[in-house]
Coordinates of C-alpha atoms in Angstrom, one line a residue:
M29 CA -36.9 -51.9 29.1
A30 CA -38.0 -55.0 27.0
F31 CA -40.7 -52.5 25.4
L32 CA -40.2 -49.2 23.7
P33 CA -41.6 -47.5 20.9
A34 CA -39.6 -47.4 17.9
E35 CA -39.0 -43.1 17.9
Y36 CA -39.5 -42.6 21.8
P37 CA -38.9 -38.8 22.9
R38 CA -35.5 -37.9 23.1
V39 CA -35.5 -36.5 26.5
W40 CA -35.1 -40.4 27.3
T41 CA -31.6 -40.8 25.9
L42 CA -30.8 -38.3 28.4
T43 CA -31.8 -39.6 31.0
A44 CA -30.9 -43.3 30.4
P45 CA -28.5 -45.4 27.8
A46 CA -29.6 -45.2 24.6
P47 CA -31.4 -49.2 23.4
F48 CA -30.6 -52.1 21.8
A49 CA -32.4 -52.1 18.4
D50 CA -33.1 -56.0 19.2
E51 CA -35.1 -55.0 22.5
T52 CA -37.4 -52.8 20.7
S53 CA -40.2 -52.8 19.1
C54 CA -38.9 -50.7 16.1
H55 CA -39.6 -54.3 13.7
C56 CA -43.1 -53.1 12.8
Q57 CA -45.0 -53.9 9.9
A58 CA -45.8 -50.5 8.4
P59 CA -44.9 -49.1 5.3
H60 CA -41.7 -47.1 5.2
E61 CA -41.7 -44.6 2.4
R62 CA -37.7 -43.7 2.1
L63 CA -37.2 -39.6 1.8
T64 CA -35.0 -38.0 -0.4
I65 CA -32.5 -35.3 1.3
A66 CA -34.0 -32.7 -0.4
Q67 CA -37.4 -33.5 1.4
A68 CA -35.3 -34.2 5.2
R69 CA -33.3 -30.7 4.9
L70 CA -37.1 -29.2 4.1
G71 CA -38.8 -30.9 7.1
T72 CA -40.4 -34.4 7.0
P73 CA -43.8 -35.8 8.2
V74 CA -45.1 -35.5 11.4
D75 CA -45.6 -39.0 12.5
R76 CA -41.8 -40.2 12.2
P77 CA -38.0 -38.4 12.0
V78 CA -35.4 -39.3 9.6
R79 CA -33.6 -42.6 10.7
V80 CA -29.9 -41.7 9.8
Y81 CA -27.3 -45.0 10.6
A82 CA -23.7 -45.1 11.3
D83 CA -21.4 -47.6 12.1
G84 CA -18.5 -48.7 13.0
I85 CA -15.9 -50.6 14.9
F86 CA -15.6 -47.4 18.0
D87 CA -12.6 -48.8 19.6
L88 CA -11.1 -46.6 22.2
F89 CA -14.2 -44.4 22.2
H90 CA -12.7 -40.6 21.6
S91 CA -13.8 -37.5 20.9
G92 CA -13.4 -37.9 16.9
H93 CA -16.0 -40.6 17.3
A94 CA -18.8 -38.5 19.1
R95 CA -18.2 -35.3 17.0
A96 CA -18.9 -37.9 14.0
L97 CA -22.1 -38.4 15.8
M98 CA -22.9 -35.8 16.5
Q99 CA -23.0 -34.6 13.1
A100 CA -24.8 -37.7 12.0
K101 CA -27.6 -36.6 14.6
T102 CA -27.5 -32.8 13.4
L103 CA -28.0 -33.2 9.6
F104 CA -31.4 -32.6 9.2
P105 CA -33.9 -30.5 11.8
N106 CA -35.4 -34.2 13.3
S107 CA -33.3 -37.1 13.0
Y108 CA -33.1 -40.6 14.8
L109 CA -29.9 -42.1 14.8
L110 CA -28.6 -45.2 15.0
V111 CA -25.7 -46.8 15.3
G112 CA -24.1 -50.0 14.2
V113 CA -21.3 -51.7 16.3
C114 CA -19.3 -54.7 14.5
S115 CA -19.0 -57.8 16.9
D116 CA -15.5 -58.8 17.5
D117 CA -15.3 -61.7 14.8
L118 CA -16.0 -59.9 12.1
T119 CA -13.4 -56.8 13.4
H120 CA -10.4 -58.9 13.5
K121 CA -11.2 -60.5 10.4
F122 CA -11.3 -57.3 8.3
K123 CA -9.3 -55.0 9.9
G124 CA -7.5 -56.3 13.2
F125 CA -7.0 -56.9 17.0
T126 CA -9.0 -54.6 19.0
V127 CA -8.3 -53.4 22.7
M128 CA -12.0 -53.2 23.4
N129 CA -14.2 -56.0 22.9
E130 CA -17.5 -55.9 21.4
A131 CA -19.6 -55.7 24.9
E132 CA -17.4 -53.1 25.6
R133 CA -17.6 -51.4 22.8
Y134 CA -21.4 -51.9 23.1
E135 CA -21.8 -49.6 26.0
A136 CA -19.2 -46.7 25.1
L137 CA -21.9 -46.2 22.5
R138 CA -25.1 -46.2 24.8
H139 CA -23.8 -43.4 26.7
C140 CA -22.9 -41.2 23.8
R141 CA -25.5 -38.6 24.3
Y142 CA -26.3 -38.4 20.5
V143 CA -27.3 -41.5 19.9
D144 CA -31.1 -43.3 20.0
E145 CA -30.5 -46.7 19.4
V146 CA -27.8 -49.5 19.4
I147 CA -27.3 -51.8 16.4
R148 CA -25.5 -54.9 18.1
D149 CA -23.3 -57.2 15.7
A150 CA -23.6 -54.7 12.4
P151 CA -23.0 -56.0 9.1
W152 CA -19.4 -55.3 7.6
T153 CA -21.2 -54.7 4.5
L154 CA -25.0 -52.9 4.5
T155 CA -27.2 -55.2 2.2
P156 CA -31.3 -53.9 1.2
E157 CA -32.5 -56.1 3.8
F158 CA -31.0 -55.1 6.6
L159 CA -31.5 -51.2 5.2
E160 CA -35.5 -52.2 5.5
K161 CA -35.1 -54.2 8.4
H162 CA -34.3 -50.8 10.3
K163 CA -36.3 -48.8 8.0
I164 CA -33.5 -46.6 7.3
D165 CA -33.3 -43.8 5.2
F166 CA -29.6 -42.4 5.1
V167 CA -26.2 -43.3 6.1
A168 CA -23.9 -41.3 7.3
H169 CA -20.3 -41.3 7.3
D170 CA -16.9 -39.8 6.4
D171 CA -16.4 -39.6 2.5
I172 CA -13.0 -41.1 1.8
P173 CA -13.8 -44.3 0.1
Y174 CA -13.0 -47.1 2.9
S175 CA -12.0 -50.5 0.8
S176 CA -12.6 -53.5 2.7
A177 CA -13.6 -57.1 2.2
G178 CA -12.3 -57.1 -1.4
S179 CA -14.0 -53.8 -2.6
D180 CA -12.4 -50.5 -3.0
D181 CA -15.4 -48.7 -1.2
V182 CA -18.0 -50.5 0.8
Y183 CA -20.7 -47.7 0.6
K184 CA -20.1 -47.4 -3.2
H185 CA -24.1 -48.9 -3.5
I186 CA -25.6 -46.7 -0.9
K187 CA -23.8 -43.4 -2.2
E188 CA -25.4 -44.4 -5.9
A189 CA -28.5 -44.8 -4.1
G190 CA -29.1 -41.3 -2.7
M191 CA -28.8 -42.7 0.3
F192 CA -25.5 -41.5 1.8
V193 CA -24.3 -38.0 3.7
P194 CA -20.7 -37.4 4.3
T195 CA -19.4 -36.5 7.3
Q196 CA -15.9 -35.0 8.6
R197 CA -13.3 -36.7 10.1
T198 CA -11.5 -35.0 12.9
E199 CA -7.9 -34.1 12.7
G200 CA -5.5 -35.3 15.1
I201 CA -7.2 -37.8 16.7
S202 CA -7.7 -41.3 16.4
T203 CA -8.1 -44.6 17.5
S204 CA -4.8 -45.6 15.6
D205 CA -3.1 -42.8 16.7
I206 CA -3.8 -43.3 20.9
I207 CA -2.4 -47.0 20.1
T208 CA 0.4 -46.0 18.7
R209 CA 1.1 -43.0 21.5
I210 CA 0.6 -45.8 24.0
V211 CA 2.8 -48.3 21.8
R212 CA 5.7 -45.0 21.4
D213 CA 5.7 -45.0 25.5
Y214 CA 5.3 -48.4 26.1
D215 CA 7.7 -48.6 28.9
V216 CA 6.2 -45.7 30.5
Y217 CA 3.0 -47.0 30.6
A218 CA 4.6 -50.2 32.1
R219 CA 6.4 -48.9 35.1
R220 CA 2.8 -46.7 35.6
N221 CA 0.9 -49.8 36.3
L222 CA 3.8 -51.7 37.7
Q223 CA 3.8 -48.9 40.6
R224 CA 0.1 -48.9 41.0
G225 CA 0.3 -52.5 41.5
Y226 CA -0.3 -54.3 38.5
T227 CA 2.3 -57.6 38.6
A228 CA 4.4 -58.1 35.7
K229 CA 2.8 -61.2 34.6
E230 CA -0.3 -59.4 34.1
L231 CA 1.4 -56.5 32.0
N232 CA 3.2 -59.1 30.0
V233 CA 6.7 -57.9 31.3
S234 CA 10.2 -60.6 31.8
F235 CA 11.9 -60.5 35.4
I236 CA 14.3 -58.4 33.9
N237 CA 12.2 -55.8 32.6
E238 CA 10.1 -56.1 35.9
K239 CA 13.4 -54.9 37.8
K240 CA 14.7 -52.3 36.1
Y241 CA 10.9 -50.8 35.2
R242 CA 11.0 -50.5 39.5
F243 CA 14.7 -49.3 39.5
Q244 CA 13.6 -46.4 37.2
N245 CA 10.4 -46.3 39.2
Q246 CA 13.1 -46.0 42.3
V247 CA 14.9 -43.4 41.2
D248 CA 11.8 -40.5 39.5
K249 CA 11.0 -40.9 43.4
M250 CA 14.1 -39.9 44.3
K251 CA 14.0 -37.7 41.7
E252 CA 11.0 -36.3 42.4
K253 CA 11.9 -35.9 46.3
V254 CA 15.3 -34.0 45.3
K255 CA 12.6 -31.3 42.7
N256 CA 10.3 -30.9 45.7
V257 CA 13.5 -29.8 48.0
E258 CA 14.7 -27.3 45.8
E259 CA 11.2 -25.6 44.8
R260 CA 11.2 -25.7 48.8
S261 CA 14.7 -24.0 48.9
K262 CA 13.3 -21.4 46.1
E263 CA 10.2 -21.1 48.5
F264 CA 12.3 -20.2 51.3
V265 CA 15.0 -18.2 49.8
N266 CA 12.2 -15.9 47.6
R267 CA 10.4 -15.4 51.4
V268 CA 13.9 -14.3 52.8
E269 CA 14.8 -11.9 49.7
E270 CA 11.1 -10.8 50.5
K271 CA 11.6 -9.9 54.4
S272 CA 15.1 -8.9 53.8
H273 CA 13.7 -6.1 51.2
D274 CA 11.0 -4.9 53.8
L275 CA 13.9 -4.6 56.3
I276 CA 15.8 -2.9 54.1
Q277 CA 13.2 -0.6 53.1
K278 CA 12.4 0.0 57.1
W279 CA 16.0 0.4 58.0
E280 CA 16.3 3.2 54.7
E281 CA 12.8 5.2 56.4
K282 CA 14.2 4.8 59.8
S283 CA 17.9 6.4 58.7
R284 CA 16.5 9.1 56.5
E285 CA 14.4 10.3 60.5
F286 CA 17.5 9.5 62.0
I287 CA 19.0 11.9 59.5
G288 CA 16.3 14.5 59.0
N289 CA 15.9 14.5 63.3
F290 CA 20.3 14.8 63.9
L291 CA 20.4 18.0 60.6
E292 CA 17.0 19.6 62.6
L293 CA 18.9 19.3 65.5
F294 CA 22.8 19.3 65.2
G295 CA 22.7 21.9 61.3
P296 CA 23.5 25.1 60.5
D297 CA 20.2 26.2 61.5
G298 CA 19.8 24.0 64.2
A299 CA 18.0 23.7 67.6
W300 CA 21.3 22.8 69.3
K301 CA 23.2 25.7 67.9
Q302 CA 20.6 28.3 69.0
M303 CA 20.5 26.7 72.5
F304 CA 24.3 26.7 72.7
Q305 CA 24.3 30.6 71.4
E306 CA 22.0 31.5 74.1
R307 CA 23.9 29.3 77.0
S308 CA 27.0 31.1 75.6
S309 CA 25.8 34.8 76.1
R310 CA 24.7 33.9 79.5
M311 CA 28.0 32.3 80.5
L312 CA 29.3 35.9 79.0
Q313 CA 27.2 38.2 80.3
A314 CA 27.9 36.0 83.7
L315 CA 31.8 36.3 83.5
S316 CA 32.1 40.1 82.2
P317 CA 31.1 42.7 85.1
K318 CA 28.8 45.8 84.2
Q319 CA 30.8 49.2 83.0
S320 CA 30.5 52.3 84.9
P321 CA 29.1 54.9 83.1
V322 CA 32.1 57.9 82.1
S323 CA 30.7 60.8 83.7
S324 CA 30.6 59.4 87.4
P325 CA 31.6 61.5 90.3
T326 CA 34.6 60.8 92.5
R327 CA 33.1 58.3 95.2
S328 CA 34.3 60.3 98.8
R329 CA 36.0 58.0 100.8
S330 CA 33.5 56.6 103.6
P331 CA 34.3 57.6 107.2
S332 CA 34.8 53.9 108.7
R333 CA 38.0 53.0 106.3
S334 CA 40.8 52.8 108.2
P335 CA 44.1 55.5 107.4
S336 CA 46.9 53.5 105.3
P337 CA 49.2 52.7 108.0
T338 CA 52.7 54.7 108.5
F339 CA 55.9 52.8 108.4
S340 CA 58.0 53.8 111.4
W341 CA 61.4 53.2 109.1
L342 CA 60.6 55.6 106.2
P343 CA 62.4 58.9 106.6
S344 CA 60.1 61.7 108.1
K345 CA 60.3 64.7 106.6
T346 CA 62.0 66.8 109.4
S347 CA 64.8 69.7 108.7
P348 CA 68.5 69.0 107.8
P349 CA 70.8 68.4 111.1
S350 CA 72.1 71.7 112.1
S351 CA 75.5 70.3 113.4
P352 CA 77.6 67.8 112.8
K353 CA 76.9 66.1 116.7
A354 CA 73.5 66.1 115.6
A355 CA 73.3 64.5 112.3
S356 CA 75.4 61.6 113.5
A357 CA 73.0 61.3 116.6
S358 CA 70.0 60.6 114.3
I359 CA 71.8 57.9 112.4
S360 CA 73.4 56.2 115.5
S361 CA 69.3 56.1 116.1
M362 CA 68.0 54.4 112.7
S363 CA 70.8 51.5 113.1
E364 CA 68.9 51.0 116.1
G365 CA 65.4 50.8 114.6
D366 CA 66.6 48.3 112.3
E367 CA 67.9 46.5 114.9
D368 CA 64.6 46.2 116.5
E369 CA 62.9 45.2 113.4
K370 CA 65.3 42.2 113.0

């Protein structure tokens, strides 16, 4: 990437990082006629795009930075976005200490899809010589006055020259907000990095705080284990409840089936009652003989039947004794007969 045209096709930035300004051939000597905003919005000459410049510190590059650059890139139908990044010396002098050094901030900008070119060691206040050197048509930044380096607004002269194009800040995200979160939750991040293998010396943590953080990490591990056990217990209980519900449902179905079969068999109109009645009627028919008809004729005695026995002791019908002597003789004969039976 030792030599690149001043305005190379946009597809290049989609397949490779944006180049640095001092590595390109943008220092052409061709005359550069600056455009007005109206001309830029209506359309530009075919031979070149509108060169838009945006600068900043871009520490901890985040979505707010990317959105601002996206706005700068899409201000006009055909734009070439140059991004200036201030060095560590200027930033520490006028704004304060940064988390990322200048090389890291330069590289972060090179990999933003909206950036066509990165200018390293950009000036804090834009000069006419700088604008002419990089053939800048417009400067994009949010419209809030930026007081610094003894000036109420470092973009005041750009606004007066009609070269300033405002962009909108993204609410809820900034480098200061991110640093505030880290400072606010310092203990959490210190414990996190100790757990990931960083030493107390690297984190600038005292011996006592190191032991405290490590103890807190152990406590958190125990809490996590207890939480996992609770979750597993809840899962087990839920499974048992589901299975018990299924078992109860099956039991209810079987119970209904059993009760239905029982009622069908032993109910008032059940098969068992009908079977019992049938068997009872058969038993009654078997036990009770058939009655003879009322008008049946008198049966004659069978000739084979033996005559009824006659008892010798019964007195026979004889004529009364004709005389007292005969009567006494018959009485004596009866007494003898009794003695013989004995």
